[in-house]
C-alpha cells in the first residue's frame, strides 16, 4: 500500500524522511510495521525449531516453517486481521496456510500473543540498536574525540552562569562531552543486553505449556536461546516492563547530553561570541529577508528534537502499570516508542555531520579571553595570597577587582600600585601567569588527551559488540 | 515520492492509517507536509492581493498569484530547498518562476519567513478543527447524549473508591460525560477563534514594512483579514506562542475526558461487573489462545492514546521560551503538534464508533445493585434519623451496618429488630425507599434529561460555526 | 505543633520560607493545612445559614455556627481525625461538640465530604489569587511597563537564533513581555472566576438532598451564593476537575512567560553582551573563589523554579480521570497543587524585585549594535532594490554581504564601489538609514508606548477586581 | 526558627509529617536544610584532613576543623548568608571564625562552591538511601514475600483486560510484585554506589588546585576517599548530572511498581470482586455520609503519590543541560529532589503497613473463579485438540464457547453433547482438569516459592550493605 510521503502526518515519515532517507530506511527494517510482522514470524519459527528438537513434530518442520516466515507478506497478514480483528491470530493463520495442514496446528501452540509480540519487540530493539543506533553513536564519539584531541590545548575562557570564569581548553570541553555521551552509550548497551523474552503463556504461569512440557521454563529458555535472548525473571501475560523502561531512560538521558552539546555550540556561535561556527554550504540562504545571517539551525534542531522526545519518557513510566496480569492500555503507547528511538538516532546523525564541519575561530577565542583584562586571575591571586596566610584573602581580592572594574583598568594595573600584595605574591606561579594568563588552564589539556585515549579504546569495544550481532535470525 | 506504508515509522502513518484511512486522509489535507506548502502559498497570495489593492502592483497580479499558488507542486519546492537550505526561500523562488519576472520581486516582499509559516500554521489549525476535528467531536456528543436520554432512568449503583455508594442512573453517568466533554469542545472552539496571524517582519517591529507602508499594522490587518484572521497583539519574529498553547491545552484536556470515559467503560465491562459491553463483530477473535474472551481493547486503546499524547503537552510549554526575538529550538517540536491533533481525532472517532454499539445489560445492573442487600440505604437512614434529632445518627447507623455485615444480613432485616429506630424512621420517604430501594436516585434521571437538552442545542450551534468555515481560501 | 524550619523537607518551607517570609506567610493563610480546616468550616457554616433561612433550624443557629467556625482549632480536628481516620467527619464532630446537641445533627446534613472539601478548595484558590497572587502579578506588570515606557526608544539589536538580525528597542522588548504576561494574567482571572462549588451529595445526583428539599439544586445555589460561588454544571462525587485544571494551565503558562523573561535577561547579561545588569548589593559575593563574578543567579533561579513546577502540570491532567463517581487517587496529588501556586508567586515576586534594580547599559547596547558594521542594513537594501524591480534582489544582496564579510569591510564600504546598486537605492529612505542605521527600528518605539498604555489601564481593572474580594466570609 | 506545622505549605511538612513523624524525622537528618549545612561541613573537613596529611597545614588542624564542623549552627550560617548572599561563602566564614586565624585561610582553599555542595549532595543521598530508604524497602520486600509464600497455592482467576483469563495463585501474583520491586531496589543500590564527588575547581580543570598540587586529581581522590566516594570521570564546575539522574530514574521506576501493586489491590477490593481487603481500625469511618463504606484509600493514596512525583522526573532530565561549564538554572529544581525521595519512602512505608494487614478472602476467590462456569478451560481444550491434530482447533473451541455463552450453560455441559470432541480429548490431562478446573494453574505455586526463596536471600545481602554505611563521617 503506497502513499505519497508528503501526505504522511508524522514529520518522521515526511520531512525528516526526506532529509535523511538512508538512515530512516535502515531503521525501518527494524521498527516499521513490516518489521513487526517479520520479527514475530521469527519468534514463531523458533518455537517450531525447538518443538522439532523435542520430537513433538517431524524433522524438517522447522525448515518448512522458516521458509514460510521468510516469505511472509505483511499485506496478507493485514488483510487477515480485517477479519479476525486480532493481529497475532491473523499472522498465525497466514503461516498455517503456508505450511500445510500437518504442521498447522502446532504453530503458536501454547503461546499467548504476548509471548510472540513481547519477544519480537525485544529482538527488534536489540537489532536496531546493535546494527543502526550504536554504530552511529560510535561514529559521533569518533568525531568529538577527534576535536578533543585536536583542540586539547586551544585555550578558551570557561563560563559559569554565562559569565567568564577561568580558562579551559576547547579540547577539554569536548572531552567532557565525550565522557558524558560515552557513559550514556554504555548505559544503552547495558540495557539492550538486559532485554528479555518470554514464553510463559496467557498469565505467565506456564498454564498451557505445562500441558505439554514437564519443564516449561526449560522449553522457554531453549526457544529464546535460539534468538540469543533469555527469559524474564518473572512474567505475567507480559514481560516486566522495566527492561524496556531502562533502555528508554538510557536513550532519553543520552539525548539530554546531545541537547547540552547542541545548546553550548549554538551559544558559542552567538554574534557576540563567535568561537565556533558551521561552514556554509554553497547556495545556502541564511534567512528569507536577511541573506547574510548564519543561523545555527542544525544545533537548534537537535535541541528541538530533544524537547519533543524527552517528555514522552513519562508515557513509558505510566506503562509500568498494567492491571492484574495485564491490561492493554499500553498498546498504542508501546507502538510510539519507535518514534523516540528514531528521533534520537536522527539527532545523533545530525550532530555528527555538523560537528564534522565545525570551525574553531582562535581569533575570537583569544579576543574573548582578553575581554575582562585578566580579571580571571583574581582566583589564583586569592589562592596565592591565602597560601601566604592572608586570612581575608577573598575579601582583599574582591576589593581589588571592584576597584579595577570601577576604574576601567586591568587587574594588573591595579596590582602594580598595591605594594603589599605585590610582595606577597612574588611567587614563581604568579610570575608565569602574569607572563601568560591563558596558562591558567590547570590540567585541561592533559585531561582532554587522557579522556580521549580512554574513550577511543572503549569505542572500539562497542564496535566489536555491534559486529557480533550482524547475522540474520532466519 | 511514494512509500510503502508498512515501511513508515510512525504508527499514525502505518497501523493507524490502515485502520482509519478516511479520517487520516481528511486530516492530511490540513496537517501533512503537502498542506504546509499549500497554506504557505495561500498567505503569500493574500499579501499580493492587498498590495494590488494598495496600487503597489498592477491589477490582475493577485489572480496570477493565486493561480500559481493553486498549481504549486510540493516536490518542486522540496527540490529547491535542497539548494537553498531554506524552506520559505525555496517556496518563494518556485512561485517567482511561476508568476514571471515583473511580479517576482514583490512576492514575500517585507515578509519574514515566520510571517508566512506562523500565519499558515494558524490557518491550518483553524481549518482542520472546523472541518474535521469539531464535526467529529459533535458526532461523538450526539452519540453519548443519545445514551444519556435513552438510559435516563436506568438505575445503576454509583461507585466511589470502586465501592458501591448510592444509586445513579446510566443516563446520568453519560450526561456527566457529555457535560465535561462538551465543556472542553467549547474551550477548543474558543482557542481556535483566538488563533492569530502576523506580518510584522524579522523581529516584529515592522522594520521592513515601515519602508513601504505608513501604517504597516493596518496593512497587516488587511492581509490577515483576507484569511479571516487578526494580528497577534504583539509579535517578535514569531506570534506569541500562547495562542497555540491554549488550543493544545484544550485538546489535551478534552483527551482527558475521553480517557475517563474509556476507563469507566472498560471497568464496567469487567467480568465481575458486566454492566456494559461491546458487540462482537463476526469472525472477531478474543485472544490468540482464549477464543471466548471479549476484551475491551478499543476502550483500552483510547486510554493508551491518551497516555501517549498527554505528556507531549510539556513540549508545548517548553516551546514558550524562544530566546530574544526567537530561537529555532521549537522547529521540530512545533512540527510534531500535528501528531497530537491526529491522535486526539482518532480517539474521538474510535470512541464514537464504540459507543454506537455499546450494550447496556440491565440484568447485571440489577444484580449489582442488589449485591449489598440494601446497604446503600444507610445514607438515607442516617439522614432521616438526624432529621428526627438523633444527634449521633451517623454513629448509630454505622453500628447497624457493621452488625448487618457481620451477620450476613440485609440492612432491612437488622432494622426490623430495632424497634426504636423503626419508629423514628416511619416516614413516607423511608417507606418509599423500602418498597423500592433503587428509587434512591435523587435527581439523576431528571438532570440527565436537562443536561442532554442543553447540550443538544449547543451542539447545533457548534455545527453551524463549523459550516461557516467550509469555503476554500484560494 | 511547632518545628524548626531547618528540619523541614520542602524548600518551600525552609530555604524559600527563610528568603521570603512575608510572602509565604500571606500565602499560608490560604494554602496551609490550617487554612484548609478554616475554609471547610466556612462551607459548613454556609449550609447552616441557608437551612436557617429555610426554617429547618431555629433562628440564631447560623450565628452560633459561625462563632464555632471562627474559633475552630486545627490541632483539635487533627486529634479527632486520629480516631475517625476521616478528616471531614473529624471536623464535623468538633463543630458538633461546639454548637451543642440541638444544632449538632444538622451540621453537614446531606452533604458528602467532597461537597465541603471541593467547595472549600475553590474558595481558597479564589481568595489566594485575588488577595495575594494577582496583586503581585499587577505589581510586576507595573515594573516592566515602566521599563517599556522609559526605554521605548533605547535602540537594541534584535536577535534571532542568537544572531544579530535588525534593531528593536529595549522598550519594545519589555512591551512584548508585558503583553504576553498580561495576557496570561487575564487567563488566570478568567479561570479563577470559573471556579465552582458543589452540594450534590455522594454521587452528585442530590440523593440525600432530595430527601429534604424539593429543589435541591436551588438549595445548592443558595448555599454557594453565600460564598460568592456557583454550582458546577455537573458533578459526581466531585466537581468536574477541568475548572481547576484550566486555572493551573493558566498559571503554568504564565510561569513560562516569566521563564522567557528570566532567560533573556540572563543571556543579555553574558560577559560578551552586557546590555543589562543587576545592581550588586553591599557585601554580596559573586563566587566562592572568584569574588569579581556577578552571576545572574536570581534570573537563573526563576528559570529553575519554572523547570521544577511545569512538569507537575501533568499530574493535574492525570487527575482528570477519577473512576466512576470518583476514586481517591488524586488525594495526595491534589494537595500538592498548593506548591505550584506558591512557586509561581515566589517567582513573580523575585522577578519583580530584580527588574526594579535592572540596569540598562547603553554603551554596551551601542557597541553591540555596531558590531556587524551595518550588516543589518542588508534587509532594507534588499527590499529597496526589489521595490525598484530587481527580481533577484535577495541574491544580489546576499553576494554583497558575503563579499563584505570576506573582506572584513562594512556593507557601506562595499556598496560604495557598486555603482549600479548605488543609483538604484538613492531613495530618501536609504539616505536616512545611511545617516543613522539605528533608525531602522520600524515601529518599535511607537508600539512600546501603545502597548504600555493599553496594559496600564488593564492593570488598574485587575486591581479593582482584586479589591472586590477583600472581605472575609465569616 | 520555629513554625507551626499547620502553617507549612508543602503536604510533606504538614499533613504527611503529622501522619508519619518518625519516618520524616529520620529523613530530615539527611535531606533537610540543616543536613545540607552539616554535610557541606563534612566535605570541608575532609579537605583539611588531607591537607594536614600533605603537610600543608600543621598536625591537629583536622581535629580542630572537625570539632568546628560538629558544632556548626545552621542559623548562624543563614545569618551570614544574609550579608554575603552566597551560601558556601557564608559557611566558610562561620567555620573560619570558629577555627581561628591560622587555619582560616586554608578552609575551602582551591575549592569552588560546587566541589562542596555537589559532593555533599552525593553523600546525603548515599546516606539517606543506605540508612532510611533501603531498610524500608527491604521491610516491604519481607512483607510481600511472606504473602507470596503463604498464598503460594491459593488459586485466583488470572485477569487480562479486566476479563477472566486462566488461573494463577495469589502467591504468584505477589511473587511477581516482589520480583519487579526487588529488581528496582537493586537498580537503586547500583545507582547509589555510582554517586560521585568532585574537587576540581571552578570549571573542572583543576585550575586552582594545580597551583598547589602536582597531581590534583590524586588529591581529589584522597579527599573523596575520606568520604568513601570517588571522583566523577569528568567534571566541569559540576559533577556530571547523570549519576543522580540514574538514581532518580531508579526511584521513579520503583515507584511505578508500587503504583501497580496499589492499583491491583484496590481493584481486587472492588465491591464486585472482594478478593482482598484491609482490616478496619476501631473507630474508623468509611465515609462522612455512608458509614458502612470501606474505601481502599491507603492504596489510592500510594497511587496518588506516584502521580504527583513521577512527572517530576522530567525536571531532572531538563537539569542535564547546564550551559558551558554550568549555569544555575538547576538550583531550585535540584533542591526539590528531596521531595521525590521523601514521597517515595512514604509510599513504601504506607504500602508496607497496609500489606501487613491485608486479608485474603478465599470464599470470594472461589466464587469468582467459578463465575464463568469453567470457560477458562477453553484454552487447555484448544491445546489438547490441536495436539491431536485438529488443525482448526482454535475455531472449533471458539464456537463451543459461543454456544455455551448463548445457552447460558457451562463449557462442560456443552462438551458432553459433542461426541467427537469428547473422544479426542479423553486424555489424562483433561480428566484432571475436569475433576478440578482450578488445577489449571501451571507452575504458579512452584514459581511463587522459587522466586520468594531467591529474593529472601537477596534481601539479606541488601541489609548487609546498608549496615556497612551506618557510621558517621565526622
Short mmCIF file of N, CA, C and O in Angstrom, two decimals, chain A residues 180 251-261 306 310, chain D residues 242 317 320-321:
data_model
loop_
_atom_site.label_atom_id
_atom_site.label_comp_id
_atom_site.label_asym_id
_atom_site.label_seq_id
_atom_site.Cartn_x
_atom_site.Cartn_y
_atom_site.Cartn_z
N UNK A 180 30.57 12.21 28.89
CA UNK A 180 29.16 12.10 29.28
C UNK A 180 28.37 11.27 28.26
O UNK A 180 27.59 10.40 28.64
N UNK A 251 18.34 6.00 26.60
CA UNK A 251 18.25 6.77 25.35
C UNK A 251 17.92 8.24 25.63
O UNK A 251 18.57 9.15 25.13
N UNK A 252 16.90 8.44 26.45
CA UNK A 252 16.47 9.81 26.72
C UNK A 252 17.57 10.59 27.44
O UNK A 252 17.81 11.76 27.17
N UNK A 253 18.29 9.93 28.33
CA UNK A 253 19.36 10.64 29.03
C UNK A 253 20.56 10.88 28.11
O UNK A 253 21.27 11.87 28.25
N UNK A 254 20.77 10.00 27.15
CA UNK A 254 21.80 10.26 26.14
C UNK A 254 21.38 11.45 25.27
O UNK A 254 22.21 12.28 24.87
N UNK A 255 20.12 11.53 25.01
CA UNK A 255 19.56 12.64 24.23
C UNK A 255 19.83 13.95 24.98
O UNK A 255 20.13 14.99 24.38
N UNK A 256 19.71 13.91 26.28
CA UNK A 256 19.99 15.09 27.11
C UNK A 256 21.41 15.60 26.91
O UNK A 256 21.65 16.81 26.89
N UNK A 257 22.35 14.68 26.77
CA UNK A 257 23.74 15.10 26.54
C UNK A 257 23.87 15.74 25.16
O UNK A 257 24.54 16.77 24.99
N UNK A 258 23.19 15.16 24.17
CA UNK A 258 23.20 15.78 22.83
C UNK A 258 22.65 17.21 22.91
O UNK A 258 23.17 18.14 22.28
N UNK A 259 21.59 17.38 23.69
CA UNK A 259 20.97 18.70 23.80
C UNK A 259 21.95 19.69 24.45
O UNK A 259 22.04 20.85 24.04
N UNK A 260 22.67 19.21 25.46
CA UNK A 260 23.67 20.08 26.09
C UNK A 260 24.72 20.51 25.06
O UNK A 260 25.06 21.68 24.96
N UNK A 261 25.21 19.55 24.29
CA UNK A 261 26.24 19.86 23.29
C UNK A 261 25.69 20.87 22.29
O UNK A 261 26.32 21.89 21.98
N UNK A 306 15.10 17.03 21.05
CA UNK A 306 15.18 16.60 22.46
C UNK A 306 13.95 17.10 23.22
O UNK A 306 13.37 16.36 24.03
N UNK A 310 11.78 14.03 24.95
CA UNK A 310 12.02 13.78 26.38
C UNK A 310 10.74 13.58 27.20
O UNK A 310 10.66 12.63 27.99
N UNK D 242 24.44 12.89 35.32
CA UNK D 242 23.82 11.58 35.01
C UNK D 242 23.84 10.62 36.20
O UNK D 242 23.00 9.72 36.29
N UNK D 317 15.61 15.45 33.92
CA UNK D 317 16.14 15.38 32.55
C UNK D 317 16.52 16.78 32.06
O UNK D 317 17.53 16.97 31.41
N UNK D 320 19.83 18.13 33.02
CA UNK D 320 21.06 17.63 32.37
C UNK D 320 21.79 18.74 31.63
O UNK D 320 22.99 18.70 31.47
N UNK D 321 21.03 19.71 31.14
CA UNK D 321 21.66 20.81 30.40
C UNK D 321 22.05 21.90 31.38
O UNK D 321 21.23 22.44 32.10
#
